[in-house]
Coordinates of C-alpha atoms in Angstrom, one line a residue:
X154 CA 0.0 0.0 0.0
X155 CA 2.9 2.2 0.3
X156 CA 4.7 1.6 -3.1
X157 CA 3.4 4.9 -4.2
X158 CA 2.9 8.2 -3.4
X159 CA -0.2 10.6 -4.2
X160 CA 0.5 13.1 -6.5
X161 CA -1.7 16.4 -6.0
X162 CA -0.6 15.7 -2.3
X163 CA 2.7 15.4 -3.0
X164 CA 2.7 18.4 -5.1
X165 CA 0.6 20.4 -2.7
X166 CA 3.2 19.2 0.2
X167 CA 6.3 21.0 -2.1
X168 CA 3.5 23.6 -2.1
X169 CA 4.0 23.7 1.6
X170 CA 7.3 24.4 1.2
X171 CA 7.1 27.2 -1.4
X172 CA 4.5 29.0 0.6
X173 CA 6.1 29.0 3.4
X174 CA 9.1 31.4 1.3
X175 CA 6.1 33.8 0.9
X176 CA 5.0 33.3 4.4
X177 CA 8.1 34.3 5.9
X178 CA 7.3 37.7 4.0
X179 CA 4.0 38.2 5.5
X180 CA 2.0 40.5 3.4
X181 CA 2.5 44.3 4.9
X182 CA -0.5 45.7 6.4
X183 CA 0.7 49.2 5.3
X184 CA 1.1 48.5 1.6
X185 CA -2.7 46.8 1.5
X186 CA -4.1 49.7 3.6
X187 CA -4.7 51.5 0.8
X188 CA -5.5 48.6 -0.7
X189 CA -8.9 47.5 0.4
X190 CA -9.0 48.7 3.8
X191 CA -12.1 49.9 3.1
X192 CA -13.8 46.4 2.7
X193 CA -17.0 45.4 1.4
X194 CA -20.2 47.5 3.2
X195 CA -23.3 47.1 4.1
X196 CA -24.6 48.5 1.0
X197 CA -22.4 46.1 -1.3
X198 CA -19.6 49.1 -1.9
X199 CA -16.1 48.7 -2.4
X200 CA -13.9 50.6 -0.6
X201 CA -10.3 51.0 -1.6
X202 CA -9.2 53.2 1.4
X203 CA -12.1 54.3 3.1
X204 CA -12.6 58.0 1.9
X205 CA -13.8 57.2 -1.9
X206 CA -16.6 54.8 -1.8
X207 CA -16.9 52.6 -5.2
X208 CA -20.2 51.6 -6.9
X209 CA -20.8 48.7 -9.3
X210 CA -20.2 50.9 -12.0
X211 CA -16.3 52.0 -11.3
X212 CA -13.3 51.2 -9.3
X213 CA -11.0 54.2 -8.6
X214 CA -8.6 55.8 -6.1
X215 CA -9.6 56.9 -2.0
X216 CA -11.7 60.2 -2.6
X217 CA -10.1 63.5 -1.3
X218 CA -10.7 63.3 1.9
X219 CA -13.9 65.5 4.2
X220 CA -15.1 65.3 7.2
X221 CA -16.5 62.2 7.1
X222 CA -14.5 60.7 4.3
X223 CA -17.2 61.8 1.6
X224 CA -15.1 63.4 -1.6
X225 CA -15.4 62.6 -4.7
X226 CA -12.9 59.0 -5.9
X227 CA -10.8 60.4 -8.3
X228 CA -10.4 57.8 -11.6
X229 CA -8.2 55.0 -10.9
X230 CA -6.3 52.8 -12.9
X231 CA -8.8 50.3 -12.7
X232 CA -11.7 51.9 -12.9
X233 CA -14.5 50.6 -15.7
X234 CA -15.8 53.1 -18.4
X235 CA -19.0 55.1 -17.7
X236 CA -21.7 55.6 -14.9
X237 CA -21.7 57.7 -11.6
X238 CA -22.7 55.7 -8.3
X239 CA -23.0 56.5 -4.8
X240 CA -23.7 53.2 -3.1
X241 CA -22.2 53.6 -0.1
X242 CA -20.8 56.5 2.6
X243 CA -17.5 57.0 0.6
X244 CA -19.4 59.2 -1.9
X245 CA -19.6 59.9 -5.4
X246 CA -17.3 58.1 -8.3
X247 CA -17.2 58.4 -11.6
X248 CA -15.8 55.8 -13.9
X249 CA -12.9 56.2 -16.1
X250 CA -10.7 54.5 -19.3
X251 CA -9.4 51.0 -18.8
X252 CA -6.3 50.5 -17.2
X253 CA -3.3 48.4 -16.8
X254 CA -5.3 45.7 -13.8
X255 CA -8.2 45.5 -12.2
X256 CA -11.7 46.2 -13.8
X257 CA -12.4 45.7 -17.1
X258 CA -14.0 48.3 -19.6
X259 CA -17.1 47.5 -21.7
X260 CA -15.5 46.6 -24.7
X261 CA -12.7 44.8 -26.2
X262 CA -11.3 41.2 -24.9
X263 CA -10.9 40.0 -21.3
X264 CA -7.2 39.3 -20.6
X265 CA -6.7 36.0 -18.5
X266 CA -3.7 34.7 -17.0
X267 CA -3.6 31.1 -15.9
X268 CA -0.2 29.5 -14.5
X269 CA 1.1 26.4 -13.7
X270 CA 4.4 24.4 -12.8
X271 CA 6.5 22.3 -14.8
X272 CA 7.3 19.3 -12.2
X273 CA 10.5 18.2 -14.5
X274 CA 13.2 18.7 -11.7
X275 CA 11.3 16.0 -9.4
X276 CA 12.7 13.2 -11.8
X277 CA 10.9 10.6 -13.5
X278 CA 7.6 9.7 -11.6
X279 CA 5.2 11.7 -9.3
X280 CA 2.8 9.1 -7.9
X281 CA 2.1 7.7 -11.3
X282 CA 2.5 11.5 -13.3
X283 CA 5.1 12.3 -15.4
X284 CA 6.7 15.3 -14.3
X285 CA 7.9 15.7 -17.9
X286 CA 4.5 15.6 -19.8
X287 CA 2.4 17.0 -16.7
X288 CA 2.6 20.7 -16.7
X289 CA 2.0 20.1 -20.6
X290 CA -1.5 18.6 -20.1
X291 CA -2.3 21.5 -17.6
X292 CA -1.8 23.9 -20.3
X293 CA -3.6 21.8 -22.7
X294 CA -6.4 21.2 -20.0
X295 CA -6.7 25.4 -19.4
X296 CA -6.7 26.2 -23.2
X297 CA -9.8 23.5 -23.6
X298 CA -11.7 25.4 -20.5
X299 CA -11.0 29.3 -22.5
X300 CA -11.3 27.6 -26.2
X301 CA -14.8 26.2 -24.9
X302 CA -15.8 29.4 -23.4
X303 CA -14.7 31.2 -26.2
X304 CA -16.5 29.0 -29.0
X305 CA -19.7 29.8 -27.2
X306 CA -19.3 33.7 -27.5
X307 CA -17.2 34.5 -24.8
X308 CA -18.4 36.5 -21.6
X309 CA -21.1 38.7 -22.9
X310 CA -20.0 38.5 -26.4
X311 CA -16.1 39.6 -25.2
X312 CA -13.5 37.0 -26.5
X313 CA -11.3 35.6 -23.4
X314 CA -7.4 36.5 -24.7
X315 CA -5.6 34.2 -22.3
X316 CA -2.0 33.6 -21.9
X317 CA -0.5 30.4 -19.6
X318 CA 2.8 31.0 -17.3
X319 CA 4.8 28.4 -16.8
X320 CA 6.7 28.4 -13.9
X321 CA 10.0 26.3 -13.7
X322 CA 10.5 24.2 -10.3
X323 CA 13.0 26.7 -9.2
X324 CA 10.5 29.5 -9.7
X325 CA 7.7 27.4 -8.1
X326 CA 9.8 27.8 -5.1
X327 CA 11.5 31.5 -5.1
X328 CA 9.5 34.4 -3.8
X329 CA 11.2 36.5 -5.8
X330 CA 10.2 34.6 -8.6
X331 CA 6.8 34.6 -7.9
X332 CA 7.4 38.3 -7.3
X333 CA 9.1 39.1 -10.4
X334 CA 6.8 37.1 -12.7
X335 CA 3.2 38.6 -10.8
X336 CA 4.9 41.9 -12.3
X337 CA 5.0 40.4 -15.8
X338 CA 1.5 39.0 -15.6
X339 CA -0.1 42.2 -14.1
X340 CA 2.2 45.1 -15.6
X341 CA 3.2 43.5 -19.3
X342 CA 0.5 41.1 -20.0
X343 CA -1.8 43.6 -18.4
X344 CA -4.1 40.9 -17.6
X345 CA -7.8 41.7 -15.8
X346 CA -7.7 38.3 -13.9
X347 CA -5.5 35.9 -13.0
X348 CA -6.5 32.3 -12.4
X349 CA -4.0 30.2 -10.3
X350 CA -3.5 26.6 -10.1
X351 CA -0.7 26.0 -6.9
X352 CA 1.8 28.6 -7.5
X353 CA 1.2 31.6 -5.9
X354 CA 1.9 32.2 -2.1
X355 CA 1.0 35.0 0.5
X356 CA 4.2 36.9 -1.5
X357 CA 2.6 36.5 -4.5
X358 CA -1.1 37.3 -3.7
X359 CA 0.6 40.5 -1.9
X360 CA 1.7 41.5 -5.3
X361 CA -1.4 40.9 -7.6
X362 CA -3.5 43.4 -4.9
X363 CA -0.7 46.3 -5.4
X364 CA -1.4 45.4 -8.5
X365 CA -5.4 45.9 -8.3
X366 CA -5.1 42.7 -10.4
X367 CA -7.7 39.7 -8.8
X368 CA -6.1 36.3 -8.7
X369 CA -8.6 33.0 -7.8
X370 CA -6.1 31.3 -6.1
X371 CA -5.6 28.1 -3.0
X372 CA -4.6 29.8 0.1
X373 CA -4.5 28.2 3.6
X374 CA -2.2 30.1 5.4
X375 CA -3.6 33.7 5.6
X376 CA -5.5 35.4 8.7
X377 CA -8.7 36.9 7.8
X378 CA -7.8 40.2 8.7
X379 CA -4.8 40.1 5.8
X380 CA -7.4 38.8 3.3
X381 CA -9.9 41.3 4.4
X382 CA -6.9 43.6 3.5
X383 CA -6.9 42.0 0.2
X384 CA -10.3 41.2 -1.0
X385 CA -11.3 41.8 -4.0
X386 CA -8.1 41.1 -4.8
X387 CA -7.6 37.8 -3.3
X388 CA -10.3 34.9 -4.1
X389 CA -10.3 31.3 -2.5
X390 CA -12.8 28.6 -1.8
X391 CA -10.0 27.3 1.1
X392 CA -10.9 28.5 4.9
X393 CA -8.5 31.3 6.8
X394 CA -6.7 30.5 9.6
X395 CA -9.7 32.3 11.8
X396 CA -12.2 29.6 10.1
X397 CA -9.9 27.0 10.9
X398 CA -9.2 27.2 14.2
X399 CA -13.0 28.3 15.0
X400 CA -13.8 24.6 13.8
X401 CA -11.3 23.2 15.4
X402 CA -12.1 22.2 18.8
X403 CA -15.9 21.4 18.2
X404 CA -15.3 19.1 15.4
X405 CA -12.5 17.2 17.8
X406 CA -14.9 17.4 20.9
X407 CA -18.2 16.1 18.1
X408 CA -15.4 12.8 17.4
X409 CA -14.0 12.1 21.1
X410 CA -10.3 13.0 20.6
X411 CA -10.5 15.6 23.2
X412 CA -12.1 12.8 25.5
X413 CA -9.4 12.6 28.4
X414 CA -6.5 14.4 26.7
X415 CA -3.7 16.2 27.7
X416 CA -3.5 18.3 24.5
X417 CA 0.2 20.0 23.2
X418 CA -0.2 22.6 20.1
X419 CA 2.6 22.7 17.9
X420 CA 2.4 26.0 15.9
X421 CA 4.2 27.1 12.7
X422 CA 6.8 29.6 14.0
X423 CA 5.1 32.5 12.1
X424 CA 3.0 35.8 13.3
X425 CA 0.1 34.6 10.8
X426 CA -1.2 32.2 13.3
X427 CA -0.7 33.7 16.9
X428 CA -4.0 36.2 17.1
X429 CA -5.3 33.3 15.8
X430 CA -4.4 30.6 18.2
X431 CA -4.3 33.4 21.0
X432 CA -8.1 34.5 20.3
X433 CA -9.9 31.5 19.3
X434 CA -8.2 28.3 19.3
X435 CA -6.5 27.8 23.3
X436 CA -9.7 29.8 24.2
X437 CA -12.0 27.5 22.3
X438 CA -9.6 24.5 24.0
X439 CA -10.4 26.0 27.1
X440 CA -13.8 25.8 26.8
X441 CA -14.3 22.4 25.4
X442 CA -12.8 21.4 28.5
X443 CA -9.3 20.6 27.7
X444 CA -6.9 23.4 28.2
X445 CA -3.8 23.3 26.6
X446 CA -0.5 21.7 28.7
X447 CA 2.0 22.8 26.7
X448 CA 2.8 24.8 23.0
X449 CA 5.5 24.6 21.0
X450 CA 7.1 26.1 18.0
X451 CA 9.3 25.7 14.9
X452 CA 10.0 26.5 11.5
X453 CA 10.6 25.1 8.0
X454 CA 14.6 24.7 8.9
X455 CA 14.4 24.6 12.8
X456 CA 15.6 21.0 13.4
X457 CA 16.4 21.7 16.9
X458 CA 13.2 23.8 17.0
X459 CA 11.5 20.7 16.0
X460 CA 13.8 18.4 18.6
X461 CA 12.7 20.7 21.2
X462 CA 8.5 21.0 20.1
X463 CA 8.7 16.9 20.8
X464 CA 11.2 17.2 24.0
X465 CA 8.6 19.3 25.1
X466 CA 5.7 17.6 24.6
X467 CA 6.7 14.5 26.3
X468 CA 8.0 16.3 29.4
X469 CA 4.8 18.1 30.2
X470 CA 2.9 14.3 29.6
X471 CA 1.2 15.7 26.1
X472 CA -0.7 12.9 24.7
X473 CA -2.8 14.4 21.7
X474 CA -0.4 16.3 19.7
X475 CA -3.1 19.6 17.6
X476 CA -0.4 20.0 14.7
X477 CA -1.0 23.5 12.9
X478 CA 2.5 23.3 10.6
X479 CA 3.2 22.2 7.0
X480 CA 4.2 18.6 5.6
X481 CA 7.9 19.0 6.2
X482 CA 8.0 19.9 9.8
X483 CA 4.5 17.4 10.1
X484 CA 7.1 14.7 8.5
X485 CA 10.7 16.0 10.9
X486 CA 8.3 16.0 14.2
X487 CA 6.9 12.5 13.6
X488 CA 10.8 10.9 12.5
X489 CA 11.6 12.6 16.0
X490 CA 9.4 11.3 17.6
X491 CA 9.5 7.7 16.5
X492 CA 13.4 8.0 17.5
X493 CA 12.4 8.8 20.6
X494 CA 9.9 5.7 20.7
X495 CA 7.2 8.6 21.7
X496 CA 3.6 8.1 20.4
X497 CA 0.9 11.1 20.4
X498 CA -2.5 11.0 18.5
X499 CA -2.2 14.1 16.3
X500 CA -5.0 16.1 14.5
X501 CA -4.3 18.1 11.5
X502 CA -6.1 20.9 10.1
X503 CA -6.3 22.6 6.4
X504 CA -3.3 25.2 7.4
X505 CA -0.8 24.0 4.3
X506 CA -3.2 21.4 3.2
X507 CA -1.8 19.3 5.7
X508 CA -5.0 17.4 6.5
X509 CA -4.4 16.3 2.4
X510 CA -0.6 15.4 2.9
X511 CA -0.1 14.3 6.3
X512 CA 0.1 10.5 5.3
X513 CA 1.9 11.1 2.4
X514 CA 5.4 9.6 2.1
X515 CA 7.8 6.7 2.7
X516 CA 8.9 8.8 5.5
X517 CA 5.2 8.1 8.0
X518 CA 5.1 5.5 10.4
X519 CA 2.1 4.2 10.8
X520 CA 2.7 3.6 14.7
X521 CA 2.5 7.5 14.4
X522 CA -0.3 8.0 12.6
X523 CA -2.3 5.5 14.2
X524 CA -5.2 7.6 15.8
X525 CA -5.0 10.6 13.7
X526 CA -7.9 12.6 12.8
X527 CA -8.2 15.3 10.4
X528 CA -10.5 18.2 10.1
X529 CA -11.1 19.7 6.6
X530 CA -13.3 21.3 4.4
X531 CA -11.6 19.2 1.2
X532 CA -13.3 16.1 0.2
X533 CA -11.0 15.1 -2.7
X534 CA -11.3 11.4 -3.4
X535 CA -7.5 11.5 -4.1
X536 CA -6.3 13.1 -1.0
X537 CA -8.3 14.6 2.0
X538 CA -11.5 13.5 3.9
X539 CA -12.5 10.1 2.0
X540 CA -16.0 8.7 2.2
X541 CA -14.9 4.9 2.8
X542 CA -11.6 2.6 2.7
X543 CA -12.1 0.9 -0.2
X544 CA -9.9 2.5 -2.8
X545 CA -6.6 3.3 -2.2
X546 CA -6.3 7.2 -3.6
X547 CA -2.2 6.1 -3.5
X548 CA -2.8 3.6 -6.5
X549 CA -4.4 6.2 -8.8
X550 CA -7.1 4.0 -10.3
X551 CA -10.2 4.9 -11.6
X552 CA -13.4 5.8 -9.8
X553 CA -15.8 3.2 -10.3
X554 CA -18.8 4.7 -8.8
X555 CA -19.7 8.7 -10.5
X556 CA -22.9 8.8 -8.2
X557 CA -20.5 8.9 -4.9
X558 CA -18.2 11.6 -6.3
X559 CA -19.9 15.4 -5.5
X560 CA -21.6 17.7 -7.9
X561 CA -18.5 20.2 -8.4
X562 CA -16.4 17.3 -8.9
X563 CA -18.4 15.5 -11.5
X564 CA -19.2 18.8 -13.6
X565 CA -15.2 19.3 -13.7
X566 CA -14.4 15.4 -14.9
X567 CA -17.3 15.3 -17.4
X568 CA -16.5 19.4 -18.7
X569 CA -13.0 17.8 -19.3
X570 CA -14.0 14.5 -20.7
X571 CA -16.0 16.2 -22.9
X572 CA -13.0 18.7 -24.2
X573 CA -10.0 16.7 -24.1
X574 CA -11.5 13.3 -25.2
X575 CA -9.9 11.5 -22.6
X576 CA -11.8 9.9 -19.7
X577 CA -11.1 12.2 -16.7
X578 CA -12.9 9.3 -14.3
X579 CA -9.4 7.8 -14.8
X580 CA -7.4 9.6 -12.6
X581 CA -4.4 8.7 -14.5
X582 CA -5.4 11.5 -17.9
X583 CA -5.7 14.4 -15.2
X584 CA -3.0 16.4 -14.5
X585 CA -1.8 17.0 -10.6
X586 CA -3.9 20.6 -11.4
X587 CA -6.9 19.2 -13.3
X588 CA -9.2 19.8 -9.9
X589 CA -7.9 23.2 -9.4
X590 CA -8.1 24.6 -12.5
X591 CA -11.6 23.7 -12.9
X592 CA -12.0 24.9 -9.4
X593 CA -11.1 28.3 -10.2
X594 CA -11.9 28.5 -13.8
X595 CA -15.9 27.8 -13.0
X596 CA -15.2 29.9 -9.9
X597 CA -14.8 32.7 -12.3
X598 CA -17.1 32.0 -14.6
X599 CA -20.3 31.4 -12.5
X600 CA -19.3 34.7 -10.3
X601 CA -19.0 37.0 -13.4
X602 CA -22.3 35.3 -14.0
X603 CA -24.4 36.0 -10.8
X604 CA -23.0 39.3 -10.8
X605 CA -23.5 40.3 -14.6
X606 CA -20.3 41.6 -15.6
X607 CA -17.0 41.0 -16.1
X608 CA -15.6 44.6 -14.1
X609 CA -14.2 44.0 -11.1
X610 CA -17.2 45.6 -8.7
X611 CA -19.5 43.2 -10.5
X612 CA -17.4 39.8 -10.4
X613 CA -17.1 40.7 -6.4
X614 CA -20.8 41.0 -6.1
X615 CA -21.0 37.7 -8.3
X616 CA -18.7 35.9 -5.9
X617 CA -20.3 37.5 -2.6
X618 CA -24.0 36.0 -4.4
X619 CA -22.7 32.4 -4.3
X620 CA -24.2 30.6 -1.8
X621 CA -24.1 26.3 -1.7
X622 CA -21.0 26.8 -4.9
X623 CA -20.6 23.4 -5.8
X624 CA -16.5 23.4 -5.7
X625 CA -14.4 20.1 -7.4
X626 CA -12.4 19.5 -4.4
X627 CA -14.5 21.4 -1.3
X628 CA -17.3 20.1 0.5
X629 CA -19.6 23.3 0.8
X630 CA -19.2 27.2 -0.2
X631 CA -20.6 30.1 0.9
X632 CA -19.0 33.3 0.0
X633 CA -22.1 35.4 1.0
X634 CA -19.8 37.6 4.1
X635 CA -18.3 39.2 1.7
X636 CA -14.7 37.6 3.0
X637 CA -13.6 35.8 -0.8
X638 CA -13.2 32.8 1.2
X639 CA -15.7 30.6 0.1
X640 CA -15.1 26.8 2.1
X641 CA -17.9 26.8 4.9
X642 CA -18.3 23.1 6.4
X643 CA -15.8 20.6 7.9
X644 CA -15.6 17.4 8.5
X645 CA -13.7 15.3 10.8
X646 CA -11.2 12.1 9.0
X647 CA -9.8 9.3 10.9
X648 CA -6.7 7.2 9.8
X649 CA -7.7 4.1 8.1
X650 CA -4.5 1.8 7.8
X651 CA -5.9 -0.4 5.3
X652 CA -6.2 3.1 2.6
X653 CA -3.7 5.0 4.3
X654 CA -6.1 7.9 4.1
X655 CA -8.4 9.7 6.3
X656 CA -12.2 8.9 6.5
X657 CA -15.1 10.8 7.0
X658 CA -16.0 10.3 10.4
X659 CA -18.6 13.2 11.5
X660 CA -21.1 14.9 9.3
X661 CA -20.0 17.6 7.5
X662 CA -21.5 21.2 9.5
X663 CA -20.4 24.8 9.7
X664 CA -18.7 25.8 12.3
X665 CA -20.6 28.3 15.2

């Protein structure tokens, strides 16, 4: 059962790793201030500052400023042709000429960005996927998604100009990279939206909203108050931080693990998660009966960080180990520990995907993972919360049953059965990004959809309008808060050694 690794997890696990560059950068509340610190009001506005107030009809710079923050937006670079609007307490703005991000005008073609990686530098296999011919049957698999779109009139009779980015390996995992090529994307390609498959981290997403440029993108690693920053800018169907830990403890209470535990948190040795953990998770802990006995913390690199997080843990007596890290430290803690001939039950969360990976590997005892449960909003038959033990997501081979698999999913294998004459069923003709692509390419679609437009203010009320979104790879959706954060119920997995994969355990529910 071990002979082979899962490949979106394994590919989502180097994710982990890239992320975590950008992470290290957290995105700077002063450069997003101006940004969208206005947020999404009561009356639907944007606000891009909080003096200038934006209707659905134009996106432009703060307004000069009154007494209560109601002049007149000046144009901005984004802003959509035509109209006046004053929807909300910023006051009035007029719409201007297209710019170089952002909105679109009325007329002329809707510039797309897509990327992807090319997996070559991992060497010959990937869990079945060769590295060498994968990142071309992602292209291949976005151009059927904008040719289709396109053969049927476009959006609103505006022909989709789209343009893939191929990201080497190397640049999969450099910042800078990331960095240097969000410039191309937003500043030379000029593109209106950008639709990501696993390449961009908090760096990354930073740079698309200076940019005013929206990117539909996974993320599992930001607060909600830095997305709140970011939105409209930043668009995911995966929970914040906030969400996760909020569903955290009741989901563990709802399957016994807290039952008589002595519970140690490991956390990720970043900023990101401590308001977090300091205002909801230990509190929530605390009140479920089960305060926490000890915390630990490490990085990526931190070997004696992690040394010391176990050495820790089994000196205060910890015997239910709440993990909130990535796959590589998940994988250095539990090698430690099975040195050490400790044994905790762990849980894992969504925060890098880790409820996906956490059993990925050579590297995983299953002494250690014995007992582990998982709580996620992903319900990926190739990787996350699993309905039963009967196929082994490791061996790659094809669903046998379409009536089990979920709506989103099923509209995303058929749409690309359909298109690239290949049946998707078999998980062996997808791509590691087939999911996510289709994830975020119908994400788009259906928002620009519900809101009637393809400008910015109207794809934001589109996604705020989707309620119950039927995502490939996550249980439930609701973006109606206005957060662009769309993954709304969780589930609780438990380890099944005869799968090596987590179960469904627990209904799936929302969180309080």
């Amino acid at each position: 059962m071990r002979t082979k690794q899962r490949a979106l997890s394994l590919v989502v696990a180097l994710l982990s790793l890239a992320t975590l560059i950008g992470v290290t950068s957290a995105i700077r509340n002063d450069e997003l201030s101006g940004v969208a610190a206005g947020g999404i009001g009561d009356g639907g506005e944007l606000g891009f500052g909080g003096d200038g107030a934006v209707g659905p009809d134009g996106i432009g710079e703060p307004g000069a400023p009154g007494v209560d923050g109601s002049g007149p937006g000046a144009v901005g670079p984004g802003a959509r042709t035509g109209g006046t609007s004053t929807n909300g307490p910023g006051g009035t703005q007029r719409g201007g000429p297209q710019g170089p991000g952002g909105a679109t005008s009325e007329t002329g073609p809707i510039r797309v960005a897509y990327t992807y990686v090319n997996l070559a530098g991992l060497g010959a296999s990937v869990g079945g996927v060769d590295p060498t011919t994968d990142s071309t049957k992602m292209d291949r698999e976005f151009k059927a998604l904008f040719d289709d779109l396109n053969a049927k009139g476009g959006i609103g009779g505006r022909r989709i100009e789209y343009r893939g980015f191929e990201f080497s390996f190397a640049e999969f995992m450099s910042e800078d990279s990331q960095v240097r090529r969000c410039s191309q994307i937003a500043q030379d390609f000029k593109a209106h939206y950008v639709l990501d498959t696993y390449v961009y981290g908090p760096g990354g997403q930073e740079c698309f909203a200076r940019n005013r440029v929206p990117i539909i993108t996974l993320s599992s690693t930001l607060a909600e108050e830095t997305l709140l920053k970011a939105r409209p800018y930043v668009t995911t169907t995966f929970p914040t931080i906030d969400s996760q830990f909020r569903a955290l403890a009741p989901k563990l209470k709802e399957v016994g693990y807290l039952a008589g535990a002595k519970v140690g948190v490991f956390l990720d040795q970043t900023p990101r998660v401590d308001g977090p953990y300091r205002n909801i998770l230990e509190p929530s802990l605390r009140a479920a009966g089960t305060p926490v006995a000890a915390v630990a913390r490490a990085g990526i690199n931190d070997q004696d960080g992690i040394r010391n997080a176990e050495s820790t843990f089994a000196s205060a007596g910890v015997t239910h180990v709440i993990f909130i890290g990535n796959y590589l430290q998940f994988a250095s803690f539990t090698q430690q520990a099975q040195t050490q001939e400790s044994t905790y039950r762990y849980a894992v969360n969504d925060y890098y995907t880790l409820a996906a990976t956490a059993t990925t590997g050579q590297t995983m005892h299953d002494t250690q993972l014995k007992g582990m449960v998982a709580v996620s909003v992903c319900n990926d038959p190739d990787g996350c919360i699993v309905e039963d033990n009967t196929r082994n997501p490791a061996n790659r081979s094809p669903y046998t049953d379409r009536n089990r698999l979920a709506p989103g999913l099923r509209r995303c294998l058929d749409t690309m059965t359909r298109l690239r004459g290949a049946d998707y069923y078999n998980p062996n003709n997808q791509s590691t990004g087939t999911k996510t692509a289709c994830e975020h390419f119908f994400l788009w679609t259906d928002a620009i959809a519900a809101g009637g437009g393809a400008d910015l203010a109207r794809f934001a009320a589109g996604v705020r309008s989707l309620r119950a979104w039927q995502a490939p790879r996550v249980f439930g959706t609701d973006f109606a808060d206005g957060r662009h954060t769309g993954a709304s119920h969780y589930a609780v997995g438990k380890f099944d050694t005869l799968c090596r994969c987590m179960v469904r355990a627990t209904p799936w529910t929302r969180p309080a």
